[in-house]
JSON list of C-alpha atoms in Angstrom, two decimals:
[
{"chain": "A", "resi": 1, "resn": "GLY", "atom": "CA", "xyz": [-18.92, -30.35, 16.39]},
{"chain": "A", "resi": 2, "resn": "ALA", "atom": "CA", "xyz": [-15.48, -30.75, 14.95]},
{"chain": "A", "resi": 3, "resn": "GLY", "atom": "CA", "xyz": [-13.51, -27.27, 15.24]},
{"chain": "A", "resi": 4, "resn": "VAL", "atom": "CA", "xyz": [-10.72, -25.72, 12.97]},
{"chain": "A", "resi": 5, "resn": "SER", "atom": "CA", "xyz": [-7.57, -28.07, 12.73]},
{"chain": "A", "resi": 6, "resn": "GLN", "atom": "CA", "xyz": [-4.55, -27.36, 11.93]},
{"chain": "A", "resi": 7, "resn": "SER", "atom": "CA", "xyz": [-1.60, -29.94, 11.16]},
{"chain": "A", "resi": 8, "resn": "PRO", "atom": "CA", "xyz": [1.11, -30.22, 11.74]},
{"chain": "A", "resi": 9, "resn": "SER", "atom": "CA", "xyz": [1.10, -28.73, 15.00]},
{"chain": "A", "resi": 10, "resn": "ASN", "atom": "CA", "xyz": [4.64, -28.05, 15.61]},
{"chain": "A", "resi": 11, "resn": "LYS", "atom": "CA", "xyz": [7.54, -27.95, 12.43]},
{"chain": "A", "resi": 12, "resn": "VAL", "atom": "CA", "xyz": [11.25, -27.36, 12.77]},
{"chain": "A", "resi": 13, "resn": "THR", "atom": "CA", "xyz": [12.71, -26.73, 9.74]},
{"chain": "A", "resi": 14, "resn": "GLU", "atom": "CA", "xyz": [15.85, -25.66, 8.33]},
{"chain": "A", "resi": 15, "resn": "LYS", "atom": "CA", "xyz": [16.54, -21.95, 7.05]},
{"chain": "A", "resi": 16, "resn": "GLY", "atom": "CA", "xyz": [16.05, -22.30, 3.35]},
{"chain": "A", "resi": 17, "resn": "LYS", "atom": "CA", "xyz": [13.51, -25.63, 3.15]},
{"chain": "A", "resi": 18, "resn": "ASP", "atom": "CA", "xyz": [9.80, -25.11, 2.20]},
{"chain": "A", "resi": 19, "resn": "VAL", "atom": "CA", "xyz": [7.23, -25.91, 4.73]},
{"chain": "A", "resi": 20, "resn": "GLU", "atom": "CA", "xyz": [3.26, -26.65, 4.14]},
{"chain": "A", "resi": 21, "resn": "LEU", "atom": "CA", "xyz": [1.04, -25.90, 6.79]},
{"chain": "A", "resi": 22, "resn": "ARG", "atom": "CA", "xyz": [-2.45, -27.24, 6.32]},
{"chain": "A", "resi": 23, "resn": "CYS", "atom": "CA", "xyz": [-5.72, -25.98, 7.71]},
{"chain": "A", "resi": 24, "resn": "ASP", "atom": "CA", "xyz": [-9.33, -28.00, 8.10]},
{"chain": "A", "resi": 25, "resn": "PRO", "atom": "CA", "xyz": [-11.92, -25.52, 8.22]},
{"chain": "A", "resi": 26, "resn": "ILE", "atom": "CA", "xyz": [-15.44, -26.04, 10.27]},
{"chain": "A", "resi": 27, "resn": "SER", "atom": "CA", "xyz": [-17.36, -28.06, 7.57]},
{"chain": "A", "resi": 28, "resn": "GLY", "atom": "CA", "xyz": [-19.70, -25.71, 5.83]},
{"chain": "A", "resi": 29, "resn": "HIS", "atom": "CA", "xyz": [-17.69, -22.72, 6.27]},
{"chain": "A", "resi": 30, "resn": "THR", "atom": "CA", "xyz": [-17.16, -20.40, 3.57]},
{"chain": "A", "resi": 31, "resn": "ALA", "atom": "CA", "xyz": [-14.97, -18.13, 4.55]},
{"chain": "A", "resi": 32, "resn": "LEU", "atom": "CA", "xyz": [-10.88, -18.94, 5.56]},
{"chain": "A", "resi": 33, "resn": "TYR", "atom": "CA", "xyz": [-8.37, -16.59, 6.82]},
{"chain": "A", "resi": 34, "resn": "TRP", "atom": "CA", "xyz": [-5.05, -17.20, 7.92]},
{"chain": "A", "resi": 35, "resn": "TYR", "atom": "CA", "xyz": [-3.14, -15.30, 10.43]},
{"chain": "A", "resi": 36, "resn": "ARG", "atom": "CA", "xyz": [0.59, -14.93, 11.80]},
{"chain": "A", "resi": 37, "resn": "GLN", "atom": "CA", "xyz": [1.17, -14.67, 15.62]},
{"chain": "A", "resi": 38, "resn": "SER", "atom": "CA", "xyz": [4.98, -13.64, 16.56]},
{"chain": "A", "resi": 39, "resn": "LEU", "atom": "CA", "xyz": [6.19, -11.85, 19.29]},
{"chain": "A", "resi": 40, "resn": "GLY", "atom": "CA", "xyz": [7.49, -9.18, 17.49]},
{"chain": "A", "resi": 41, "resn": "GLN", "atom": "CA", "xyz": [4.57, -8.10, 15.37]},
{"chain": "A", "resi": 42, "resn": "GLY", "atom": "CA", "xyz": [1.22, -9.37, 17.02]},
{"chain": "A", "resi": 43, "resn": "LEU", "atom": "CA", "xyz": [-1.29, -11.37, 15.32]},
{"chain": "A", "resi": 44, "resn": "GLU", "atom": "CA", "xyz": [-1.35, -9.80, 11.32]},
{"chain": "A", "resi": 45, "resn": "PHE", "atom": "CA", "xyz": [-3.63, -10.83, 8.63]},
{"chain": "A", "resi": 46, "resn": "LEU", "atom": "CA", "xyz": [-2.19, -12.89, 6.26]},
{"chain": "A", "resi": 47, "resn": "ILE", "atom": "CA", "xyz": [-4.94, -14.37, 3.35]},
{"chain": "A", "resi": 48, "resn": "TYR", "atom": "CA", "xyz": [-8.35, -14.60, 2.99]},
{"chain": "A", "resi": 49, "resn": "PHE", "atom": "CA", "xyz": [-10.72, -17.02, 0.58]},
{"chain": "A", "resi": 50, "resn": "GLN", "atom": "CA", "xyz": [-14.70, -16.65, 0.33]},
{"chain": "A", "resi": 51, "resn": "GLY", "atom": "CA", "xyz": [-15.73, -19.63, -1.93]},
{"chain": "A", "resi": 52, "resn": "ASN", "atom": "CA", "xyz": [-15.15, -19.53, -5.32]},
{"chain": "A", "resi": 53, "resn": "SER", "atom": "CA", "xyz": [-13.93, -16.01, -5.46]},
{"chain": "A", "resi": 54, "resn": "ALA", "atom": "CA", "xyz": [-10.52, -14.62, -6.16]},
{"chain": "A", "resi": 55, "resn": "PRO", "atom": "CA", "xyz": [-8.14, -14.63, -2.20]},
{"chain": "A", "resi": 56, "resn": "ASP", "atom": "CA", "xyz": [-7.26, -11.47, -0.89]},
{"chain": "A", "resi": 57, "resn": "LYS", "atom": "CA", "xyz": [-3.45, -11.52, -0.64]},
{"chain": "A", "resi": 58, "resn": "SER", "atom": "CA", "xyz": [-3.01, -8.39, 0.65]},
{"chain": "A", "resi": 59, "resn": "GLY", "atom": "CA", "xyz": [-1.41, -9.27, 3.84]},
{"chain": "A", "resi": 60, "resn": "LEU", "atom": "CA", "xyz": [0.86, -11.82, 2.40]},
{"chain": "A", "resi": 61, "resn": "PRO", "atom": "CA", "xyz": [4.73, -10.70, 3.81]},
{"chain": "A", "resi": 62, "resn": "SER", "atom": "CA", "xyz": [6.66, -11.62, 0.57]},
{"chain": "A", "resi": 63, "resn": "ASP", "atom": "CA", "xyz": [6.14, -13.64, -2.60]},
{"chain": "A", "resi": 64, "resn": "ARG", "atom": "CA", "xyz": [7.39, -16.70, -0.82]},
{"chain": "A", "resi": 65, "resn": "PHE", "atom": "CA", "xyz": [4.39, -17.03, 1.02]},
{"chain": "A", "resi": 66, "resn": "SER", "atom": "CA", "xyz": [1.59, -18.79, -0.96]},
{"chain": "A", "resi": 67, "resn": "ALA", "atom": "CA", "xyz": [-1.55, -20.46, -0.23]},
{"chain": "A", "resi": 68, "resn": "GLU", "atom": "CA", "xyz": [-4.11, -22.17, -1.78]},
{"chain": "A", "resi": 69, "resn": "ARG", "atom": "CA", "xyz": [-7.58, -23.71, -1.21]},
{"chain": "A", "resi": 70, "resn": "THR", "atom": "CA", "xyz": [-9.08, -26.84, -2.78]},
{"chain": "A", "resi": 71, "resn": "GLY", "atom": "CA", "xyz": [-12.47, -27.46, -3.24]},
{"chain": "A", "resi": 72, "resn": "GLY", "atom": "CA", "xyz": [-13.70, -24.70, -1.08]},
{"chain": "A", "resi": 73, "resn": "SER", "atom": "CA", "xyz": [-12.64, -26.89, 2.51]},
{"chain": "A", "resi": 74, "resn": "VAL", "atom": "CA", "xyz": [-9.45, -27.87, 2.97]},
{"chain": "A", "resi": 75, "resn": "SER", "atom": "CA", "xyz": [-6.38, -25.08, 2.63]},
{"chain": "A", "resi": 76, "resn": "THR", "atom": "CA", "xyz": [-2.53, -24.91, 2.62]},
{"chain": "A", "resi": 77, "resn": "LEU", "atom": "CA", "xyz": [-0.50, -22.43, 3.63]},
{"chain": "A", "resi": 78, "resn": "THR", "atom": "CA", "xyz": [3.15, -22.78, 1.82]},
{"chain": "A", "resi": 79, "resn": "ILE", "atom": "CA", "xyz": [5.87, -21.26, 2.38]},
{"chain": "A", "resi": 80, "resn": "GLN", "atom": "CA", "xyz": [9.07, -21.14, 0.04]},
{"chain": "A", "resi": 81, "resn": "ARG", "atom": "CA", "xyz": [12.56, -20.75, 1.26]},
{"chain": "A", "resi": 82, "resn": "THR", "atom": "CA", "xyz": [12.39, -19.93, 4.68]},
{"chain": "A", "resi": 83, "resn": "GLN", "atom": "CA", "xyz": [14.16, -18.02, 6.73]},
{"chain": "A", "resi": 84, "resn": "GLN", "atom": "CA", "xyz": [14.58, -17.07, 10.55]},
{"chain": "A", "resi": 85, "resn": "GLU", "atom": "CA", "xyz": [11.97, -14.42, 11.07]},
{"chain": "A", "resi": 86, "resn": "ASP", "atom": "CA", "xyz": [9.25, -16.59, 9.13]},
{"chain": "A", "resi": 87, "resn": "SER", "atom": "CA", "xyz": [9.70, -18.21, 12.96]},
{"chain": "A", "resi": 88, "resn": "ALA", "atom": "CA", "xyz": [5.91, -17.83, 14.50]},
{"chain": "A", "resi": 89, "resn": "VAL", "atom": "CA", "xyz": [2.67, -19.37, 14.89]},
{"chain": "A", "resi": 90, "resn": "TYR", "atom": "CA", "xyz": [0.28, -19.47, 12.09]},
{"chain": "A", "resi": 91, "resn": "LEU", "atom": "CA", "xyz": [-2.84, -19.76, 12.90]},
{"chain": "A", "resi": 92, "resn": "CYS", "atom": "CA", "xyz": [-5.87, -20.97, 10.82]},
{"chain": "A", "resi": 93, "resn": "ALA", "atom": "CA", "xyz": [-9.59, -19.33, 11.01]},
{"chain": "A", "resi": 94, "resn": "SER", "atom": "CA", "xyz": [-13.22, -19.74, 9.42]},
{"chain": "A", "resi": 95, "resn": "SER", "atom": "CA", "xyz": [-16.50, -18.28, 9.07]},
{"chain": "A", "resi": 96, "resn": "SER", "atom": "CA", "xyz": [-19.69, -19.10, 8.22]},
{"chain": "A", "resi": 97, "resn": "VAL", "atom": "CA", "xyz": [-19.77, -15.93, 5.78]},
{"chain": "A", "resi": 98, "resn": "GLY", "atom": "CA", "xyz": [-17.49, -13.32, 4.78]},
{"chain": "A", "resi": 99, "resn": "GLY", "atom": "CA", "xyz": [-17.87, -10.32, 6.36]},
{"chain": "A", "resi": 100, "resn": "GLN", "atom": "CA", "xyz": [-16.92, -7.54, 9.26]},
{"chain": "A", "resi": 101, "resn": "SER", "atom": "CA", "xyz": [-19.50, -8.79, 11.29]},
{"chain": "A", "resi": 102, "resn": "TYR", "atom": "CA", "xyz": [-19.37, -13.04, 11.57]},
{"chain": "A", "resi": 103, "resn": "GLU", "atom": "CA", "xyz": [-17.53, -13.82, 14.14]},
{"chain": "A", "resi": 104, "resn": "GLN", "atom": "CA", "xyz": [-14.22, -16.02, 13.05]},
{"chain": "A", "resi": 105, "resn": "TYR", "atom": "CA", "xyz": [-13.39, -19.76, 14.70]},
{"chain": "A", "resi": 106, "resn": "PHE", "atom": "CA", "xyz": [-9.36, -20.36, 15.03]},
{"chain": "A", "resi": 107, "resn": "GLY", "atom": "CA", "xyz": [-7.49, -23.14, 15.07]},
{"chain": "A", "resi": 108, "resn": "PRO", "atom": "CA", "xyz": [-5.07, -24.10, 17.39]},
{"chain": "A", "resi": 109, "resn": "GLY", "atom": "CA", "xyz": [-2.31, -22.67, 14.97]},
{"chain": "A", "resi": 110, "resn": "THR", "atom": "CA", "xyz": [0.92, -24.73, 13.73]},
{"chain": "A", "resi": 111, "resn": "ARG", "atom": "CA", "xyz": [4.08, -23.23, 15.69]},
{"chain": "A", "resi": 112, "resn": "LEU", "atom": "CA", "xyz": [7.08, -22.86, 13.27]},
{"chain": "A", "resi": 113, "resn": "THR", "atom": "CA", "xyz": [10.63, -22.69, 13.98]},
{"chain": "A", "resi": 114, "resn": "VAL", "atom": "CA", "xyz": [13.01, -21.87, 11.70]},
{"chain": "A", "resi": 115, "resn": "THR", "atom": "CA", "xyz": [16.82, -22.90, 12.61]},
{"chain": "B", "resi": 1, "resn": "GLY", "atom": "CA", "xyz": [-4.80, 2.84, 8.04]},
{"chain": "B", "resi": 2, "resn": "ASN", "atom": "CA", "xyz": [-6.64, 0.79, 10.32]},
{"chain": "B", "resi": 3, "resn": "SER", "atom": "CA", "xyz": [-5.25, -0.29, 13.87]},
{"chain": "B", "resi": 4, "resn": "VAL", "atom": "CA", "xyz": [-5.89, -0.88, 17.23]},
{"chain": "B", "resi": 5, "resn": "THR", "atom": "CA", "xyz": [-4.14, 0.05, 20.05]},
{"chain": "B", "resi": 6, "resn": "GLN", "atom": "CA", "xyz": [-4.08, -1.29, 23.45]},
{"chain": "B", "resi": 7, "resn": "MET", "atom": "CA", "xyz": [-2.69, -1.32, 26.88]},
{"chain": "B", "resi": 8, "resn": "GLU", "atom": "CA", "xyz": [0.24, -3.08, 27.42]},
{"chain": "B", "resi": 9, "resn": "GLY", "atom": "CA", "xyz": [0.66, -5.86, 30.06]},
{"chain": "B", "resi": 10, "resn": "PRO", "atom": "CA", "xyz": [0.64, -7.57, 31.99]},
{"chain": "B", "resi": 11, "resn": "VAL", "atom": "CA", "xyz": [-2.05, -7.04, 34.24]},
{"chain": "B", "resi": 12, "resn": "THR", "atom": "CA", "xyz": [-1.95, -8.96, 37.31]},
{"chain": "B", "resi": 13, "resn": "LEU", "atom": "CA", "xyz": [-4.81, -8.92, 39.94]},
{"chain": "B", "resi": 14, "resn": "SER", "atom": "CA", "xyz": [-6.15, -10.50, 43.15]},
{"chain": "B", "resi": 15, "resn": "GLU", "atom": "CA", "xyz": [-9.56, -12.76, 42.64]},
{"chain": "B", "resi": 16, "resn": "GLU", "atom": "CA", "xyz": [-13.00, -10.44, 42.99]},
{"chain": "B", "resi": 17, "resn": "ALA", "atom": "CA", "xyz": [-10.67, -7.08, 41.76]},
{"chain": "B", "resi": 18, "resn": "PHE", "atom": "CA", "xyz": [-12.45, -4.89, 38.90]},
{"chain": "B", "resi": 19, "resn": "LEU", "atom": "CA", "xyz": [-10.86, -5.23, 35.34]},
{"chain": "B", "resi": 20, "resn": "THR", "atom": "CA", "xyz": [-10.04, -2.97, 32.77]},
{"chain": "B", "resi": 21, "resn": "ILE", "atom": "CA", "xyz": [-8.22, -3.11, 30.02]},
{"chain": "B", "resi": 22, "resn": "ASN", "atom": "CA", "xyz": [-8.22, -0.31, 27.17]},
{"chain": "B", "resi": 23, "resn": "CYS", "atom": "CA", "xyz": [-8.48, -0.26, 23.78]},
{"chain": "B", "resi": 24, "resn": "THR", "atom": "CA", "xyz": [-8.77, 2.27, 21.04]},
{"chain": "B", "resi": 25, "resn": "TYR", "atom": "CA", "xyz": [-9.15, 2.10, 17.34]},
{"chain": "B", "resi": 26, "resn": "THR", "atom": "CA", "xyz": [-8.32, 4.18, 14.34]},
{"chain": "B", "resi": 27, "resn": "ALA", "atom": "CA", "xyz": [-10.67, 3.55, 11.16]},
{"chain": "B", "resi": 28, "resn": "THR", "atom": "CA", "xyz": [-12.08, 4.91, 8.23]},
{"chain": "B", "resi": 29, "resn": "GLY", "atom": "CA", "xyz": [-15.24, 3.72, 8.19]},
{"chain": "B", "resi": 30, "resn": "TYR", "atom": "CA", "xyz": [-17.67, 1.85, 10.35]},
{"chain": "B", "resi": 31, "resn": "PRO", "atom": "CA", "xyz": [-15.19, -1.26, 12.14]},
{"chain": "B", "resi": 32, "resn": "SER", "atom": "CA", "xyz": [-16.94, -4.02, 14.22]},
{"chain": "B", "resi": 33, "resn": "LEU", "atom": "CA", "xyz": [-15.33, -4.03, 16.91]},
{"chain": "B", "resi": 34, "resn": "PHE", "atom": "CA", "xyz": [-14.13, -7.42, 18.93]},
{"chain": "B", "resi": 35, "resn": "TRP", "atom": "CA", "xyz": [-11.89, -8.93, 22.07]},
{"chain": "B", "resi": 36, "resn": "TYR", "atom": "CA", "xyz": [-10.82, -12.14, 21.48]},
{"chain": "B", "resi": 37, "resn": "VAL", "atom": "CA", "xyz": [-9.35, -14.19, 24.70]},
{"chain": "B", "resi": 38, "resn": "GLN", "atom": "CA", "xyz": [-6.55, -16.86, 24.38]},
{"chain": "B", "resi": 39, "resn": "TYR", "atom": "CA", "xyz": [-6.43, -19.09, 27.54]},
{"chain": "B", "resi": 40, "resn": "PRO", "atom": "CA", "xyz": [-3.18, -21.01, 28.40]},
{"chain": "B", "resi": 41, "resn": "GLY", "atom": "CA", "xyz": [-2.72, -23.84, 25.54]},
{"chain": "B", "resi": 42, "resn": "GLU", "atom": "CA", "xyz": [-5.79, -23.02, 23.75]},
{"chain": "B", "resi": 43, "resn": "GLY", "atom": "CA", "xyz": [-6.69, -21.80, 20.81]},
{"chain": "B", "resi": 44, "resn": "LEU", "atom": "CA", "xyz": [-8.25, -17.68, 20.08]},
{"chain": "B", "resi": 45, "resn": "GLN", "atom": "CA", "xyz": [-11.98, -17.47, 21.00]},
{"chain": "B", "resi": 46, "resn": "LEU", "atom": "CA", "xyz": [-14.44, -14.73, 20.64]},
{"chain": "B", "resi": 47, "resn": "LEU", "atom": "CA", "xyz": [-14.93, -13.08, 24.16]},
{"chain": "B", "resi": 48, "resn": "LEU", "atom": "CA", "xyz": [-17.71, -10.73, 22.53]},
{"chain": "B", "resi": 49, "resn": "LYS", "atom": "CA", "xyz": [-18.25, -8.34, 19.87]},
{"chain": "B", "resi": 50, "resn": "ALA", "atom": "CA", "xyz": [-19.78, -4.88, 19.09]},
{"chain": "B", "resi": 51, "resn": "THR", "atom": "CA", "xyz": [-21.20, -4.13, 15.17]},
{"chain": "B", "resi": 52, "resn": "LYS", "atom": "CA", "xyz": [-22.21, -0.56, 15.71]},
{"chain": "B", "resi": 53, "resn": "ALA", "atom": "CA", "xyz": [-21.74, 2.54, 17.54]},
{"chain": "B", "resi": 54, "resn": "ASP", "atom": "CA", "xyz": [-23.14, 2.38, 21.42]},
{"chain": "B", "resi": 55, "resn": "ASP", "atom": "CA", "xyz": [-23.59, -1.29, 20.75]},
{"chain": "B", "resi": 56, "resn": "LYS", "atom": "CA", "xyz": [-22.80, -3.37, 24.29]},
{"chain": "B", "resi": 57, "resn": "GLY", "atom": "CA", "xyz": [-21.02, -6.44, 23.63]},
{"chain": "B", "resi": 58, "resn": "SER", "atom": "CA", "xyz": [-21.18, -8.73, 27.04]},
{"chain": "B", "resi": 59, "resn": "ASN", "atom": "CA", "xyz": [-20.02, -12.24, 28.12]},
{"chain": "B", "resi": 60, "resn": "LYS", "atom": "CA", "xyz": [-18.99, -14.21, 30.70]},
{"chain": "B", "resi": 61, "resn": "GLY", "atom": "CA", "xyz": [-19.48, -11.13, 32.72]},
{"chain": "B", "resi": 62, "resn": "PHE", "atom": "CA", "xyz": [-16.96, -9.14, 30.75]},
{"chain": "B", "resi": 63, "resn": "GLU", "atom": "CA", "xyz": [-18.69, -5.86, 28.53]},
{"chain": "B", "resi": 64, "resn": "ALA", "atom": "CA", "xyz": [-17.46, -3.25, 26.30]},
{"chain": "B", "resi": 65, "resn": "THR", "atom": "CA", "xyz": [-19.38, -0.67, 24.97]},
{"chain": "B", "resi": 66, "resn": "TYR", "atom": "CA", "xyz": [-18.38, 0.76, 21.28]},
{"chain": "B", "resi": 67, "resn": "ARG", "atom": "CA", "xyz": [-17.79, 4.05, 21.62]},
{"chain": "B", "resi": 68, "resn": "LYS", "atom": "CA", "xyz": [-17.26, 5.98, 18.44]},
{"chain": "B", "resi": 69, "resn": "GLU", "atom": "CA", "xyz": [-17.10, 9.40, 20.10]},
{"chain": "B", "resi": 70, "resn": "THR", "atom": "CA", "xyz": [-14.01, 8.37, 22.09]},
{"chain": "B", "resi": 71, "resn": "THR", "atom": "CA", "xyz": [-13.08, 5.50, 19.75]},
{"chain": "B", "resi": 72, "resn": "SER", "atom": "CA", "xyz": [-12.59, 3.37, 22.09]},
{"chain": "B", "resi": 73, "resn": "PHE", "atom": "CA", "xyz": [-13.67, -0.33, 23.17]},
{"chain": "B", "resi": 74, "resn": "HIS", "atom": "CA", "xyz": [-12.46, -0.93, 26.61]},
{"chain": "B", "resi": 75, "resn": "LEU", "atom": "CA", "xyz": [-13.11, -4.23, 28.46]},
{"chain": "B", "resi": 76, "resn": "GLU", "atom": "CA", "xyz": [-14.30, -4.48, 31.71]},
{"chain": "B", "resi": 77, "resn": "LYS", "atom": "CA", "xyz": [-15.54, -7.38, 34.43]},
{"chain": "B", "resi": 78, "resn": "GLY", "atom": "CA", "xyz": [-16.41, -6.50, 38.01]},
{"chain": "B", "resi": 79, "resn": "SER", "atom": "CA", "xyz": [-14.98, -9.28, 39.85]},
{"chain": "B", "resi": 80, "resn": "VAL", "atom": "CA", "xyz": [-11.98, -11.41, 37.97]},
{"chain": "B", "resi": 81, "resn": "GLN", "atom": "CA", "xyz": [-11.61, -15.24, 38.96]},
{"chain": "B", "resi": 82, "resn": "VAL", "atom": "CA", "xyz": [-8.70, -17.30, 38.53]},
{"chain": "B", "resi": 83, "resn": "SER", "atom": "CA", "xyz": [-10.42, -18.55, 36.01]},
{"chain": "B", "resi": 84, "resn": "ASP", "atom": "CA", "xyz": [-9.85, -15.36, 33.48]},
{"chain": "B", "resi": 85, "resn": "SER", "atom": "CA", "xyz": [-6.20, -15.49, 33.84]},
{"chain": "B", "resi": 86, "resn": "ALA", "atom": "CA", "xyz": [-5.47, -15.55, 29.71]},
{"chain": "B", "resi": 87, "resn": "VAL", "atom": "CA", "xyz": [-4.26, -12.90, 26.76]},
{"chain": "B", "resi": 88, "resn": "TYR", "atom": "CA", "xyz": [-6.67, -10.80, 25.37]},
{"chain": "B", "resi": 89, "resn": "PHE", "atom": "CA", "xyz": [-7.05, -9.15, 22.36]},
{"chain": "B", "resi": 90, "resn": "CYS", "atom": "CA", "xyz": [-9.18, -6.10, 21.20]},
{"chain": "B", "resi": 91, "resn": "ALA", "atom": "CA", "xyz": [-9.67, -6.28, 17.32]},
{"chain": "B", "resi": 92, "resn": "LEU", "atom": "CA", "xyz": [-11.58, -4.49, 14.10]},
{"chain": "B", "resi": 93, "resn": "SER", "atom": "CA", "xyz": [-12.84, -5.93, 11.22]},
{"chain": "B", "resi": 94, "resn": "ASP", "atom": "CA", "xyz": [-10.80, -4.23, 7.95]},
{"chain": "B", "resi": 95, "resn": "GLN", "atom": "CA", "xyz": [-12.65, -3.57, 4.93]},
{"chain": "B", "resi": 96, "resn": "GLY", "atom": "CA", "xyz": [-16.63, -3.48, 5.08]},
{"chain": "B", "resi": 97, "resn": "GLY", "atom": "CA", "xyz": [-18.65, -5.38, 2.92]},
{"chain": "B", "resi": 98, "resn": "SER", "atom": "CA", "xyz": [-18.11, -9.33, 1.97]},
{"chain": "B", "resi": 99, "resn": "GLN", "atom": "CA", "xyz": [-14.00, -9.48, 3.63]},
{"chain": "B", "resi": 100, "resn": "GLY", "atom": "CA", "xyz": [-13.80, -8.88, 7.06]},
{"chain": "B", "resi": 101, "resn": "ASN", "atom": "CA", "xyz": [-10.35, -10.09, 8.39]},
{"chain": "B", "resi": 102, "resn": "LEU", "atom": "CA", "xyz": [-9.08, -8.80, 11.67]},
{"chain": "B", "resi": 103, "resn": "ILE", "atom": "CA", "xyz": [-6.72, -5.92, 12.60]},
{"chain": "B", "resi": 104, "resn": "PHE", "atom": "CA", "xyz": [-5.32, -7.23, 16.31]},
{"chain": "B", "resi": 105, "resn": "GLY", "atom": "CA", "xyz": [-3.77, -5.34, 19.37]},
{"chain": "B", "resi": 106, "resn": "LYS", "atom": "CA", "xyz": [-0.81, -6.20, 20.83]},
{"chain": "B", "resi": 107, "resn": "GLY", "atom": "CA", "xyz": [-2.65, -8.78, 23.58]},
{"chain": "B", "resi": 108, "resn": "THR", "atom": "CA", "xyz": [-3.12, -8.07, 27.48]},
{"chain": "B", "resi": 109, "resn": "LYS", "atom": "CA", "xyz": [-1.64, -10.77, 29.49]},
{"chain": "B", "resi": 110, "resn": "LEU", "atom": "CA", "xyz": [-3.82, -10.64, 32.90]},
{"chain": "B", "resi": 111, "resn": "SER", "atom": "CA", "xyz": [-2.74, -13.07, 35.52]},
{"chain": "B", "resi": 112, "resn": "VAL", "atom": "CA", "xyz": [-5.36, -13.30, 38.76]},
{"chain": "B", "resi": 113, "resn": "LYS", "atom": "CA", "xyz": [-4.00, -14.60, 41.90]},
{"chain": "B", "resi": 114, "resn": "PRO", "atom": "CA", "xyz": [-6.50, -16.09, 44.71]}
]
């Protein structure tokens, strides 16, 4: 079946612009995670959605970052007023159930470059 | 807070060599432990996992044992192949119960030469 998909695969934007990154999780998966992969910081957790519960935003690095998940499926990560340090690969993952022992399935990522 | 430390690479081995990638963790509770692999041009995928102390995860000839006494989860393979060339990430699940967001190590790049 279809895996996690993300779009766009690459995004180049100018400093100060807003960007939206999209994630389509595996159908039926209730848990959705966003991570960021950068050379300096490695892989970092950003935000977690589980069903209709309030999201866990504890990993968001600043208030320029926000995310939503509509209808319990597709998620959008928005970065406002982008900065050069936001350049990274943004990864989305989904899991059939939220929980520490459940496998997370990762999408291919969106490579964001802020010039 | 919780953290994962894994050996820095890159690691270069000849085909059929023995592989060990060290991973140690710091956690306040009882996390689950994972190894994820990222092949060139592909996304992260789960290689193996262990959810409690003394569990051994295994897949594709790779093994790792959850050692609570040494807070370690070292990855081993007896005979690597060129196709094993990839970046390997050790990870633990943060927070028990219903969340499970992952904390990753920095990754170890493995190159296997024929």
